[in-house]
Amino acid sequence: MRIEQNSMIAFLITVIISWGTTAYTYINTGFSIAMISFASFVLFEQYKQPYRPKLIIPKELILGFSVLYGALFCTTIFHIDNLKNLYGGYYCALSLLMYMIPFWMILYIGRRYDIRKIVIYVFYGILYVVCLYGIIKYFLLGEYRLTSFYGPGTRVAMMLDMFFPFTIAATLYYKQNKKFFIISLILILLEIITIILGKVRGTYLALSVAIIFIFVIWRWLNPLQMSPRMKKYMGLGVLFSIIAMGVYGLSIGWGNPHRMVGEERFLMWESSYYMWLDHPVIGIGLDEWQSLWANSEYTHPDAKEHGAVHPHNVFIYFFTTCGIIGGVAYLFYNVMLFIYLFRKIRENSKNPFSWAMMFMFIAMTVHGLVDQSFILKLTGRIFYFMLGYTLIFEEWIQRKGICKNIEA
């Protein structure tokens, strides 16, 4: 009875954590509620039935995490004259590290309780609300681009970069449940409509590159599993999708030279380059970019968007704020995560969630070339939550003895 009671509490806490991970803009305390709920659950469980969680993490992830966050804190030591570089700034070492909290929370709960379906149900509910509200609001208010709950439309778009592949993965994995399959197909349609109405070209770029990567990896790992005709059709489908997104992306900014060139992105990148030239090794500090861009010798004379808080490129952001140390660390981090995800796909190529995580990682990284993606609280938390989720998903497959040759 105690185990069943704890399971129900764990499911409830999972619901709160899953919601809190996506709570952004429309509520300021969502993730705080999630952390308080999780901490209370841990204390309750340790009091009733002490539990030592497994802290076994794949070596690639340990290396990636250690190098990136170690580099951020090491470089921040040299900018401690402004404490906001360490804590309290719009971007700071501690807040970037805290994006990882959902990863550890989902591992703690998920390694003891099978919460896989709970997470999917919660995210499905959230995505239905986000998409439906955004679509209705778009047409009722006559918006130029869909925004839903999250203010700038880019936030919704980056969110769907990450959840869209997982919706497809859940649809494939649980396709034997006909009701769930229909609900999933409807959600996929809503997500596609939301992506189209969002009019975010970074998303079309991210999805296009992710589709190409996934298709190439799939063809390489499964050279003999499909007939030449089916491979041809799939290749044509990939090509058509990329061309469609490319044409639509161009049409959005057509006739507006400022939008066609990415607004002031090139100006921001140029200013960031000069910032890096003057501080090549340790950078300017994690929280310093906004003020230097707004009013300093690095302010571009043609710039008008003085309120920007990041250079719309995650790679440039890390090289500028943390120098070569932080920039190379972020590159190393991406290589380690790619190696880990590729290894998981090779070990079990029939698990659609491993493919979904690879898709999410590629899409988020590519979107980071033109926006903040990885350094935004919303997407950073979602990324780490889903990284932990895919890790425990694979563990539960092995634990329950489910055949690796699951139809995808």
mmCIF file of C-alpha atoms in Angstrom:
data_model
loop_
_atom_site.group_PDB
_atom_site.id
_atom_site.type_symbol
_atom_site.label_atom_id
_atom_site.label_comp_id
_atom_site.label_asym_id
_atom_site.label_seq_id
_atom_site.Cartn_x
_atom_site.Cartn_y
_atom_site.Cartn_z
ATOM 1 C CA MET A 1 0.000 0.000 0.000
ATOM 2 C CA ARG A 2 2.828 2.404 0.859
ATOM 3 C CA ILE A 3 4.494 1.749 -2.519
ATOM 4 C CA GLU A 4 1.225 2.443 -4.354
ATOM 5 C CA GLN A 5 0.722 5.622 -2.342
ATOM 6 C CA ASN A 6 4.251 6.784 -3.123
ATOM 7 C CA SER A 7 3.669 5.986 -6.803
ATOM 8 C CA MET A 8 0.600 8.180 -6.927
ATOM 9 C CA ILE A 9 2.491 11.015 -5.244
ATOM 10 C CA ALA A 10 5.393 10.515 -7.682
ATOM 11 C CA PHE A 11 2.964 10.735 -10.615
ATOM 12 C CA LEU A 12 1.528 13.966 -9.235
ATOM 13 C CA ILE A 13 4.980 15.472 -8.739
ATOM 14 C CA THR A 14 5.872 14.429 -12.290
ATOM 15 C CA VAL A 15 2.835 16.317 -13.571
ATOM 16 C CA ILE A 16 3.917 19.442 -11.678
ATOM 17 C CA ILE A 17 7.537 19.181 -12.850
ATOM 18 C CA SER A 18 6.510 18.604 -16.474
ATOM 19 C CA TRP A 19 4.233 21.637 -16.375
ATOM 20 C CA GLY A 20 6.764 23.762 -14.482
ATOM 21 C CA THR A 21 9.418 23.044 -17.088
ATOM 22 C CA THR A 22 7.269 24.702 -19.760
ATOM 23 C CA ALA A 23 5.846 27.467 -17.520
ATOM 24 C CA TYR A 24 7.321 30.689 -18.834
ATOM 25 C CA THR A 25 6.157 34.294 -19.373
ATOM 26 C CA TYR A 26 2.491 33.717 -18.457
ATOM 27 C CA ILE A 27 3.486 32.806 -14.873
ATOM 28 C CA ASN A 28 6.658 33.759 -13.005
ATOM 29 C CA THR A 29 6.529 31.074 -10.339
ATOM 30 C CA GLY A 30 5.834 27.916 -12.362
ATOM 31 C CA PHE A 31 9.268 26.370 -12.128
ATOM 32 C CA SER A 32 9.666 27.498 -8.513
ATOM 33 C CA ILE A 33 6.477 25.580 -7.700
ATOM 34 C CA ALA A 34 7.945 22.554 -9.457
ATOM 35 C CA MET A 35 11.193 22.729 -7.450
ATOM 36 C CA ILE A 36 9.379 23.186 -4.130
ATOM 37 C CA SER A 37 7.084 20.245 -4.931
ATOM 38 C CA PHE A 38 10.020 18.061 -5.903
ATOM 39 C CA ALA A 39 12.022 18.981 -2.780
ATOM 40 C CA SER A 40 8.997 18.217 -0.589
ATOM 41 C CA PHE A 41 8.553 14.846 -2.308
ATOM 42 C CA VAL A 42 12.228 13.950 -1.793
ATOM 43 C CA LEU A 43 12.054 14.824 1.912
ATOM 44 C CA PHE A 44 8.801 12.879 2.316
ATOM 45 C CA GLU A 45 10.159 9.831 0.537
ATOM 46 C CA GLN A 46 13.463 9.842 2.415
ATOM 47 C CA TYR A 47 11.572 10.056 5.692
ATOM 48 C CA LYS A 48 9.109 7.275 4.878
ATOM 49 C CA GLN A 49 11.334 4.979 2.849
ATOM 50 C CA PRO A 50 14.976 6.047 2.354
ATOM 51 C CA TYR A 51 16.018 5.830 -1.283
ATOM 52 C CA ARG A 52 19.462 6.266 -2.790
ATOM 53 C CA PRO A 53 19.065 7.304 -6.410
ATOM 54 C CA LYS A 54 21.400 5.950 -9.055
ATOM 55 C CA LEU A 55 23.675 8.712 -10.240
ATOM 56 C CA ILE A 56 25.036 6.699 -13.166
ATOM 57 C CA ILE A 57 25.316 9.071 -16.136
ATOM 58 C CA PRO A 58 26.780 8.159 -19.548
ATOM 59 C CA LYS A 59 30.434 9.181 -19.810
ATOM 60 C CA GLU A 60 29.825 11.408 -22.841
ATOM 61 C CA LEU A 61 27.291 13.463 -20.900
ATOM 62 C CA ILE A 62 29.578 13.740 -17.882
ATOM 63 C CA LEU A 63 32.396 15.013 -20.098
ATOM 64 C CA GLY A 64 30.144 17.457 -21.944
ATOM 65 C CA PHE A 65 28.567 18.845 -18.773
ATOM 66 C CA SER A 66 31.882 19.106 -16.911
ATOM 67 C CA VAL A 67 33.753 20.884 -19.692
ATOM 68 C CA LEU A 68 31.013 23.385 -20.580
ATOM 69 C CA TYR A 69 29.917 24.422 -17.101
ATOM 70 C CA GLY A 70 33.438 24.194 -15.740
ATOM 71 C CA ALA A 71 34.527 26.635 -18.453
ATOM 72 C CA LEU A 72 31.650 29.016 -17.680
ATOM 73 C CA PHE A 73 32.526 29.205 -14.001
ATOM 74 C CA CYS A 74 36.288 29.396 -14.637
ATOM 75 C CA THR A 75 35.931 32.372 -16.963
ATOM 76 C CA THR A 76 33.398 34.015 -14.661
ATOM 77 C CA ILE A 77 35.998 34.114 -11.903
ATOM 78 C CA PHE A 78 37.796 36.788 -13.928
ATOM 79 C CA HIS A 79 34.593 38.866 -14.161
ATOM 80 C CA ILE A 80 33.530 38.618 -10.534
ATOM 81 C CA ASP A 81 33.775 42.404 -10.178
ATOM 82 C CA ASN A 82 30.219 42.307 -11.519
ATOM 83 C CA LEU A 83 28.432 39.667 -9.465
ATOM 84 C CA LYS A 84 25.652 39.468 -12.052
ATOM 85 C CA ASN A 85 28.015 37.469 -14.213
ATOM 86 C CA LEU A 86 27.877 34.808 -11.515
ATOM 87 C CA TYR A 87 24.350 35.194 -10.203
ATOM 88 C CA GLY A 88 21.396 37.487 -10.775
ATOM 89 C CA GLY A 89 22.096 38.664 -14.313
ATOM 90 C CA TYR A 90 19.854 38.085 -17.313
ATOM 91 C CA TYR A 91 22.465 35.474 -18.225
ATOM 92 C CA CYS A 92 24.866 34.220 -15.587
ATOM 93 C CA ALA A 93 26.874 31.106 -14.767
ATOM 94 C CA LEU A 94 24.569 29.889 -12.020
ATOM 95 C CA SER A 95 21.334 30.366 -13.964
ATOM 96 C CA LEU A 96 22.722 28.529 -16.997
ATOM 97 C CA LEU A 97 23.748 25.677 -14.707
ATOM 98 C CA MET A 98 20.296 25.663 -13.103
ATOM 99 C CA TYR A 99 18.712 24.912 -16.488
ATOM 100 C CA MET A 100 19.896 21.360 -15.776
ATOM 101 C CA ILE A 101 17.648 20.943 -12.728
ATOM 102 C CA PRO A 102 14.803 19.248 -14.689
ATOM 103 C CA PHE A 103 17.341 16.645 -15.890
ATOM 104 C CA TRP A 104 18.169 15.607 -12.321
ATOM 105 C CA MET A 105 14.555 15.774 -11.144
ATOM 106 C CA ILE A 106 13.258 13.500 -13.888
ATOM 107 C CA LEU A 107 16.136 11.058 -13.314
ATOM 108 C CA TYR A 108 15.452 10.907 -9.574
ATOM 109 C CA ILE A 109 11.774 10.099 -10.029
ATOM 110 C CA GLY A 110 11.976 8.193 -13.299
ATOM 111 C CA ARG A 111 14.541 5.677 -12.163
ATOM 112 C CA ARG A 112 12.227 4.457 -9.411
ATOM 113 C CA TYR A 113 8.782 4.976 -10.920
ATOM 114 C CA ASP A 114 7.639 4.342 -14.464
ATOM 115 C CA ILE A 115 6.471 7.850 -15.333
ATOM 116 C CA ARG A 116 6.923 7.611 -19.084
ATOM 117 C CA LYS A 117 3.241 7.838 -20.023
ATOM 118 C CA ILE A 118 2.529 10.492 -17.393
ATOM 119 C CA VAL A 119 5.077 12.811 -19.010
ATOM 120 C CA ILE A 120 3.610 12.247 -22.459
ATOM 121 C CA TYR A 121 0.047 12.885 -21.267
ATOM 122 C CA VAL A 122 1.057 16.129 -19.570
ATOM 123 C CA PHE A 123 2.999 17.442 -22.551
ATOM 124 C CA TYR A 124 0.205 16.467 -24.908
ATOM 125 C CA GLY A 125 -2.215 18.491 -22.792
ATOM 126 C CA ILE A 126 0.158 21.465 -22.701
ATOM 127 C CA LEU A 127 0.772 21.334 -26.449
ATOM 128 C CA TYR A 128 -2.932 21.096 -27.225
ATOM 129 C CA VAL A 129 -3.575 24.211 -25.133
ATOM 130 C CA VAL A 130 -0.589 26.131 -26.526
ATOM 131 C CA CYS A 131 -1.453 25.335 -30.148
ATOM 132 C CA LEU A 132 -5.220 25.834 -29.906
ATOM 133 C CA TYR A 133 -4.933 29.052 -27.908
ATOM 134 C CA GLY A 134 -2.264 30.358 -30.261
ATOM 135 C CA ILE A 135 -4.284 29.533 -33.399
ATOM 136 C CA ILE A 136 -7.492 31.064 -32.017
ATOM 137 C CA LYS A 137 -5.648 34.156 -30.804
ATOM 138 C CA TYR A 138 -3.896 34.488 -34.171
ATOM 139 C CA PHE A 139 -7.158 34.685 -36.116
ATOM 140 C CA LEU A 140 -9.246 36.607 -33.560
ATOM 141 C CA LEU A 141 -6.638 39.326 -32.996
ATOM 142 C CA GLY A 142 -5.301 39.337 -36.542
ATOM 143 C CA GLU A 143 -1.718 38.741 -35.410
ATOM 144 C CA TYR A 144 1.133 38.888 -37.888
ATOM 145 C CA ARG A 145 2.672 35.780 -36.298
ATOM 146 C CA LEU A 146 1.339 33.311 -33.749
ATOM 147 C CA THR A 147 2.474 33.974 -30.159
ATOM 148 C CA SER A 148 0.204 31.915 -27.842
ATOM 149 C CA PHE A 149 1.261 32.308 -24.161
ATOM 150 C CA TYR A 150 4.911 33.079 -24.709
ATOM 151 C CA GLY A 151 5.178 36.638 -25.998
ATOM 152 C CA PRO A 152 7.570 36.635 -28.969
ATOM 153 C CA GLY A 153 6.574 34.034 -31.555
ATOM 154 C CA THR A 154 10.133 32.720 -31.639
ATOM 155 C CA ARG A 155 9.629 31.145 -28.213
ATOM 156 C CA VAL A 156 6.677 29.046 -29.347
ATOM 157 C CA ALA A 157 8.589 28.101 -32.493
ATOM 158 C CA MET A 158 11.694 27.010 -30.573
ATOM 159 C CA MET A 159 9.458 25.064 -28.196
ATOM 160 C CA LEU A 160 7.910 23.165 -31.108
ATOM 161 C CA ASP A 161 11.365 22.516 -32.622
ATOM 162 C CA MET A 162 11.829 20.360 -29.560
ATOM 163 C CA PHE A 163 8.409 18.813 -28.970
ATOM 164 C CA PHE A 164 7.430 18.058 -32.573
ATOM 165 C CA PRO A 165 9.828 15.082 -32.944
ATOM 166 C CA PHE A 166 8.713 13.702 -29.574
ATOM 167 C CA THR A 167 5.078 13.877 -30.620
ATOM 168 C CA ILE A 168 5.952 11.794 -33.662
ATOM 169 C CA ALA A 169 7.997 9.383 -31.509
ATOM 170 C CA ALA A 170 5.113 8.901 -29.049
ATOM 171 C CA THR A 171 2.712 8.380 -31.949
ATOM 172 C CA LEU A 172 4.899 5.621 -33.377
ATOM 173 C CA TYR A 173 5.737 3.943 -30.078
ATOM 174 C CA TYR A 174 2.156 3.762 -28.788
ATOM 175 C CA LYS A 175 0.451 3.355 -32.159
ATOM 176 C CA GLN A 176 -1.340 0.189 -31.045
ATOM 177 C CA ASN A 177 -3.565 2.376 -28.866
ATOM 178 C CA LYS A 178 -6.014 3.610 -31.511
ATOM 179 C CA LYS A 179 -7.471 6.459 -29.429
ATOM 180 C CA PHE A 180 -4.034 7.729 -28.514
ATOM 181 C CA PHE A 181 -2.954 7.399 -32.154
ATOM 182 C CA ILE A 182 -5.836 9.600 -33.343
ATOM 183 C CA ILE A 183 -5.172 12.169 -30.587
ATOM 184 C CA SER A 184 -1.515 12.198 -31.635
ATOM 185 C CA LEU A 185 -2.302 12.740 -35.307
ATOM 186 C CA ILE A 186 -4.552 15.680 -34.433
ATOM 187 C CA LEU A 187 -1.800 17.160 -32.262
ATOM 188 C CA ILE A 188 0.775 16.752 -35.037
ATOM 189 C CA LEU A 189 -1.567 18.642 -37.378
ATOM 190 C CA LEU A 190 -2.021 21.422 -34.800
ATOM 191 C CA GLU A 191 1.741 21.659 -34.299
ATOM 192 C CA ILE A 192 2.310 21.968 -38.048
ATOM 193 C CA ILE A 193 -0.310 24.731 -38.294
ATOM 194 C CA THR A 194 1.280 26.505 -35.326
ATOM 195 C CA ILE A 195 4.734 26.276 -36.899
ATOM 196 C CA ILE A 196 3.388 27.692 -40.163
ATOM 197 C CA LEU A 197 1.540 30.558 -38.482
ATOM 198 C CA GLY A 198 4.556 31.276 -36.262
ATOM 199 C CA LYS A 199 6.494 32.477 -39.335
ATOM 200 C CA VAL A 200 9.865 31.919 -37.687
ATOM 201 C CA ARG A 201 12.508 31.267 -40.315
ATOM 202 C CA GLY A 202 14.952 29.940 -37.744
ATOM 203 C CA THR A 203 12.536 27.093 -37.093
ATOM 204 C CA TYR A 204 12.320 26.203 -40.779
ATOM 205 C CA LEU A 205 16.112 26.196 -40.948
ATOM 206 C CA ALA A 206 16.356 24.068 -37.797
ATOM 207 C CA LEU A 207 13.745 21.556 -38.955
ATOM 208 C CA SER A 208 15.280 21.307 -42.428
ATOM 209 C CA VAL A 209 18.788 20.573 -41.143
ATOM 210 C CA ALA A 210 17.458 18.135 -38.520
ATOM 211 C CA ILE A 211 15.443 16.264 -41.154
ATOM 212 C CA ILE A 212 18.516 15.960 -43.382
ATOM 213 C CA PHE A 213 20.693 14.715 -40.512
ATOM 214 C CA ILE A 214 18.124 12.175 -39.361
ATOM 215 C CA PHE A 215 17.545 10.919 -42.910
ATOM 216 C CA VAL A 216 21.289 10.513 -43.560
ATOM 217 C CA ILE A 217 21.830 8.712 -40.236
ATOM 218 C CA TRP A 218 18.846 6.467 -40.860
ATOM 219 C CA ARG A 219 20.002 5.561 -44.379
ATOM 220 C CA TRP A 220 23.485 4.800 -43.085
ATOM 221 C CA LEU A 221 22.302 2.582 -40.213
ATOM 222 C CA ASN A 222 19.545 0.834 -42.172
ATOM 223 C CA PRO A 223 20.859 0.325 -45.707
ATOM 224 C CA LEU A 224 18.917 -2.887 -46.433
ATOM 225 C CA GLN A 225 15.650 -2.565 -44.533
ATOM 226 C CA MET A 226 13.641 -0.842 -47.274
ATOM 227 C CA SER A 227 13.166 -1.364 -50.969
ATOM 228 C CA PRO A 228 14.873 1.059 -53.376
ATOM 229 C CA ARG A 229 11.452 2.439 -54.301
ATOM 230 C CA MET A 230 10.557 3.220 -50.679
ATOM 231 C CA LYS A 231 13.941 4.861 -50.125
ATOM 232 C CA LYS A 232 13.365 6.956 -53.230
ATOM 233 C CA TYR A 233 9.948 8.078 -51.999
ATOM 234 C CA MET A 234 11.325 8.944 -48.570
ATOM 235 C CA GLY A 235 14.158 10.905 -50.144
ATOM 236 C CA LEU A 236 11.703 12.824 -52.311
ATOM 237 C CA GLY A 237 9.554 13.492 -49.239
ATOM 238 C CA VAL A 238 12.535 14.928 -47.367
ATOM 239 C CA LEU A 239 13.498 17.046 -50.373
ATOM 240 C CA PHE A 240 9.948 18.345 -50.809
ATOM 241 C CA SER A 241 9.680 19.257 -47.106
ATOM 242 C CA ILE A 242 12.946 21.189 -47.184
ATOM 243 C CA ILE A 243 12.051 23.029 -50.396
ATOM 244 C CA ALA A 244 8.588 23.883 -49.042
ATOM 245 C CA MET A 245 10.013 25.300 -45.817
ATOM 246 C CA GLY A 246 12.691 27.188 -47.731
ATOM 247 C CA VAL A 247 10.233 28.780 -50.145
ATOM 248 C CA TYR A 248 7.820 29.655 -47.355
ATOM 249 C CA GLY A 249 10.634 31.096 -45.254
ATOM 250 C CA LEU A 250 11.725 33.337 -48.129
ATOM 251 C CA SER A 251 8.159 34.450 -48.820
ATOM 252 C CA ILE A 252 7.719 35.637 -45.226
ATOM 253 C CA GLY A 253 10.376 38.328 -45.535
ATOM 254 C CA TRP A 254 10.011 39.025 -49.240
ATOM 255 C CA GLY A 255 9.726 42.735 -49.953
ATOM 256 C CA ASN A 256 11.157 43.705 -46.561
ATOM 257 C CA PRO A 257 14.952 44.123 -46.922
ATOM 258 C CA HIS A 258 15.422 44.601 -43.163
ATOM 259 C CA ARG A 259 13.719 41.291 -42.389
ATOM 260 C CA MET A 260 15.320 39.481 -45.321
ATOM 261 C CA VAL A 261 18.819 40.113 -43.948
ATOM 262 C CA GLY A 262 17.847 38.929 -40.478
ATOM 263 C CA GLU A 263 17.083 42.398 -39.110
ATOM 264 C CA GLU A 264 20.156 43.513 -37.086
ATOM 265 C CA ARG A 265 21.751 40.109 -36.615
ATOM 266 C CA PHE A 266 24.753 40.874 -38.819
ATOM 267 C CA LEU A 267 25.349 44.115 -36.940
ATOM 268 C CA MET A 268 25.219 42.232 -33.623
ATOM 269 C CA TRP A 269 27.636 39.611 -34.890
ATOM 270 C CA GLU A 270 30.042 42.278 -36.113
ATOM 271 C CA SER A 271 29.983 44.064 -32.744
ATOM 272 C CA SER A 272 30.401 40.737 -30.950
ATOM 273 C CA TYR A 273 33.453 40.010 -33.061
ATOM 274 C CA TYR A 274 35.128 43.216 -31.892
ATOM 275 C CA MET A 275 34.199 42.425 -28.291
ATOM 276 C CA TRP A 276 35.885 39.051 -28.685
ATOM 277 C CA LEU A 277 38.965 40.562 -30.337
ATOM 278 C CA ASP A 278 39.536 42.718 -27.261
ATOM 279 C CA HIS A 279 38.867 39.825 -24.836
ATOM 280 C CA PRO A 280 39.847 36.688 -26.779
ATOM 281 C CA VAL A 281 40.637 34.237 -23.976
ATOM 282 C CA ILE A 282 38.097 34.828 -21.180
ATOM 283 C CA GLY A 283 35.521 37.003 -22.955
ATOM 284 C CA ILE A 284 33.582 39.987 -21.654
ATOM 285 C CA GLY A 285 31.474 38.196 -19.017
ATOM 286 C CA LEU A 286 28.205 36.289 -19.268
ATOM 287 C CA ASP A 287 25.984 39.267 -18.396
ATOM 288 C CA GLU A 288 27.902 42.032 -20.148
ATOM 289 C CA TRP A 289 26.809 41.700 -23.768
ATOM 290 C CA GLN A 290 23.547 43.650 -23.421
ATOM 291 C CA SER A 291 25.115 46.767 -21.925
ATOM 292 C CA LEU A 292 28.058 46.788 -24.343
ATOM 293 C CA TRP A 293 25.764 46.419 -27.338
ATOM 294 C CA ALA A 294 23.421 49.137 -26.064
ATOM 295 C CA ASN A 295 25.902 51.859 -25.150
ATOM 296 C CA SER A 296 29.654 51.472 -25.518
ATOM 297 C CA GLU A 297 32.430 51.688 -28.064
ATOM 298 C CA TYR A 298 31.084 48.370 -29.423
ATOM 299 C CA THR A 299 27.636 49.785 -30.196
ATOM 300 C CA HIS A 300 27.169 49.624 -33.947
ATOM 301 C CA PRO A 301 26.471 53.051 -35.481
ATOM 302 C CA ASP A 302 23.644 51.635 -37.619
ATOM 303 C CA ALA A 303 21.985 49.751 -34.764
ATOM 304 C CA LYS A 304 18.499 50.636 -33.568
ATOM 305 C CA GLU A 305 17.630 47.555 -31.492
ATOM 306 C CA HIS A 306 19.573 48.700 -28.436
ATOM 307 C CA GLY A 307 17.466 46.619 -26.064
ATOM 308 C CA ALA A 308 18.699 43.266 -27.402
ATOM 309 C CA VAL A 309 20.051 40.970 -24.670
ATOM 310 C CA HIS A 310 21.890 38.445 -26.847
ATOM 311 C CA PRO A 311 23.535 38.381 -30.290
ATOM 312 C CA HIS A 312 21.043 35.906 -31.796
ATOM 313 C CA ASN A 313 23.708 33.238 -32.066
ATOM 314 C CA VAL A 314 24.567 30.894 -29.196
ATOM 315 C CA PHE A 315 28.028 30.055 -30.544
ATOM 316 C CA ILE A 316 28.930 33.730 -30.923
ATOM 317 C CA TYR A 317 27.459 34.406 -27.481
ATOM 318 C CA PHE A 318 29.743 31.882 -25.765
ATOM 319 C CA PHE A 319 32.856 32.970 -27.682
ATOM 320 C CA THR A 320 32.104 36.628 -26.916
ATOM 321 C CA THR A 321 31.160 36.308 -23.255
ATOM 322 C CA CYS A 322 33.531 33.485 -22.252
ATOM 323 C CA GLY A 323 36.235 33.801 -24.880
ATOM 324 C CA ILE A 324 37.991 30.914 -26.550
ATOM 325 C CA ILE A 325 37.673 28.894 -23.344
ATOM 326 C CA GLY A 326 33.874 29.071 -23.284
ATOM 327 C CA GLY A 327 33.401 28.896 -27.060
ATOM 328 C CA VAL A 328 35.533 25.785 -27.487
ATOM 329 C CA ALA A 329 33.855 24.249 -24.427
ATOM 330 C CA TYR A 330 30.436 24.714 -26.033
ATOM 331 C CA LEU A 331 31.705 23.117 -29.255
ATOM 332 C CA PHE A 332 33.081 20.191 -27.244
ATOM 333 C CA TYR A 333 29.776 19.907 -25.382
ATOM 334 C CA ASN A 334 27.875 19.586 -28.671
ATOM 335 C CA VAL A 335 30.290 16.952 -29.978
ATOM 336 C CA MET A 336 29.913 14.884 -26.795
ATOM 337 C CA LEU A 337 26.118 15.030 -26.905
ATOM 338 C CA PHE A 338 26.077 14.072 -30.569
ATOM 339 C CA ILE A 339 28.366 11.086 -29.881
ATOM 340 C CA TYR A 340 26.146 9.973 -27.003
ATOM 341 C CA LEU A 341 22.906 10.268 -28.969
ATOM 342 C CA PHE A 342 24.407 8.573 -32.009
ATOM 343 C CA ARG A 343 25.583 5.702 -29.799
ATOM 344 C CA LYS A 344 22.083 5.281 -28.358
ATOM 345 C CA ILE A 345 20.601 5.142 -31.850
ATOM 346 C CA ARG A 346 23.130 2.513 -32.931
ATOM 347 C CA GLU A 347 22.440 0.425 -29.823
ATOM 348 C CA ASN A 348 18.692 0.465 -30.391
ATOM 349 C CA SER A 349 17.712 1.991 -33.702
ATOM 350 C CA LYS A 350 14.095 0.895 -33.219
ATOM 351 C CA ASN A 351 13.486 3.166 -30.231
ATOM 352 C CA PRO A 352 11.832 6.285 -31.737
ATOM 353 C CA PHE A 353 12.595 8.396 -28.655
ATOM 354 C CA SER A 354 16.338 8.129 -29.278
ATOM 355 C CA TRP A 355 15.745 9.473 -32.777
ATOM 356 C CA ALA A 356 13.500 12.210 -31.378
ATOM 357 C CA MET A 357 16.206 13.330 -28.958
ATOM 358 C CA MET A 358 18.762 13.455 -31.752
ATOM 359 C CA PHE A 359 16.327 15.482 -33.850
ATOM 360 C CA MET A 360 15.688 17.861 -30.938
ATOM 361 C CA PHE A 361 19.394 18.308 -30.268
ATOM 362 C CA ILE A 362 20.194 19.082 -33.902
ATOM 363 C CA ALA A 363 17.213 21.414 -34.325
ATOM 364 C CA MET A 364 17.976 23.328 -31.129
ATOM 365 C CA THR A 365 21.666 23.652 -32.002
ATOM 366 C CA VAL A 366 20.923 24.857 -35.530
ATOM 367 C CA HIS A 367 18.264 27.289 -34.317
ATOM 368 C CA GLY A 368 20.948 28.596 -31.987
ATOM 369 C CA LEU A 369 22.768 29.961 -35.038
ATOM 370 C CA VAL A 370 20.097 32.652 -35.399
ATOM 371 C CA ASP A 371 18.515 32.878 -31.934
ATOM 372 C CA GLN A 372 19.091 32.151 -28.241
ATOM 373 C CA SER A 373 17.687 28.561 -28.052
ATOM 374 C CA PHE A 374 20.115 26.858 -25.617
ATOM 375 C CA ILE A 375 20.543 29.918 -23.375
ATOM 376 C CA LEU A 376 16.803 30.637 -23.063
ATOM 377 C CA LYS A 377 15.236 29.347 -19.839
ATOM 378 C CA LEU A 378 12.199 27.866 -21.575
ATOM 379 C CA THR A 379 14.048 25.831 -24.186
ATOM 380 C CA GLY A 380 17.063 25.101 -21.983
ATOM 381 C CA ARG A 381 14.881 23.500 -19.320
ATOM 382 C CA ILE A 382 12.844 21.567 -21.875
ATOM 383 C CA PHE A 383 16.004 20.263 -23.508
ATOM 384 C CA TYR A 384 17.425 18.912 -20.265
ATOM 385 C CA PHE A 385 14.090 17.500 -19.157
ATOM 386 C CA MET A 386 13.707 15.549 -22.398
ATOM 387 C CA LEU A 387 17.348 14.442 -22.293
ATOM 388 C CA GLY A 388 16.685 12.903 -18.881
ATOM 389 C CA TYR A 389 13.392 11.486 -20.120
ATOM 390 C CA THR A 390 14.991 9.639 -23.039
ATOM 391 C CA LEU A 391 17.621 8.259 -20.683
ATOM 392 C CA ILE A 392 15.064 6.748 -18.303
ATOM 393 C CA PHE A 393 12.862 5.635 -21.208
ATOM 394 C CA GLU A 394 15.659 3.423 -22.486
ATOM 395 C CA GLU A 395 16.288 2.113 -18.971
ATOM 396 C CA TRP A 396 12.636 1.133 -18.526
ATOM 397 C CA ILE A 397 12.627 -0.638 -21.886
ATOM 398 C CA GLN A 398 15.545 -2.765 -20.722
ATOM 399 C CA ARG A 399 14.113 -3.212 -17.229
ATOM 400 C CA LYS A 400 10.759 -4.493 -18.443
ATOM 401 C CA GLY A 401 12.386 -6.783 -20.964
ATOM 402 C CA ILE A 402 10.717 -5.168 -23.941
ATOM 403 C CA CYS A 403 12.188 -6.399 -27.196
ATOM 404 C CA LYS A 404 14.544 -3.949 -28.811
ATOM 405 C CA ASN A 405 13.016 -4.626 -32.204
ATOM 406 C CA ILE A 406 10.012 -2.387 -31.549
ATOM 407 C CA GLU A 407 8.216 -1.427 -34.720
ATOM 408 C CA ALA A 408 8.845 2.189 -35.547
#
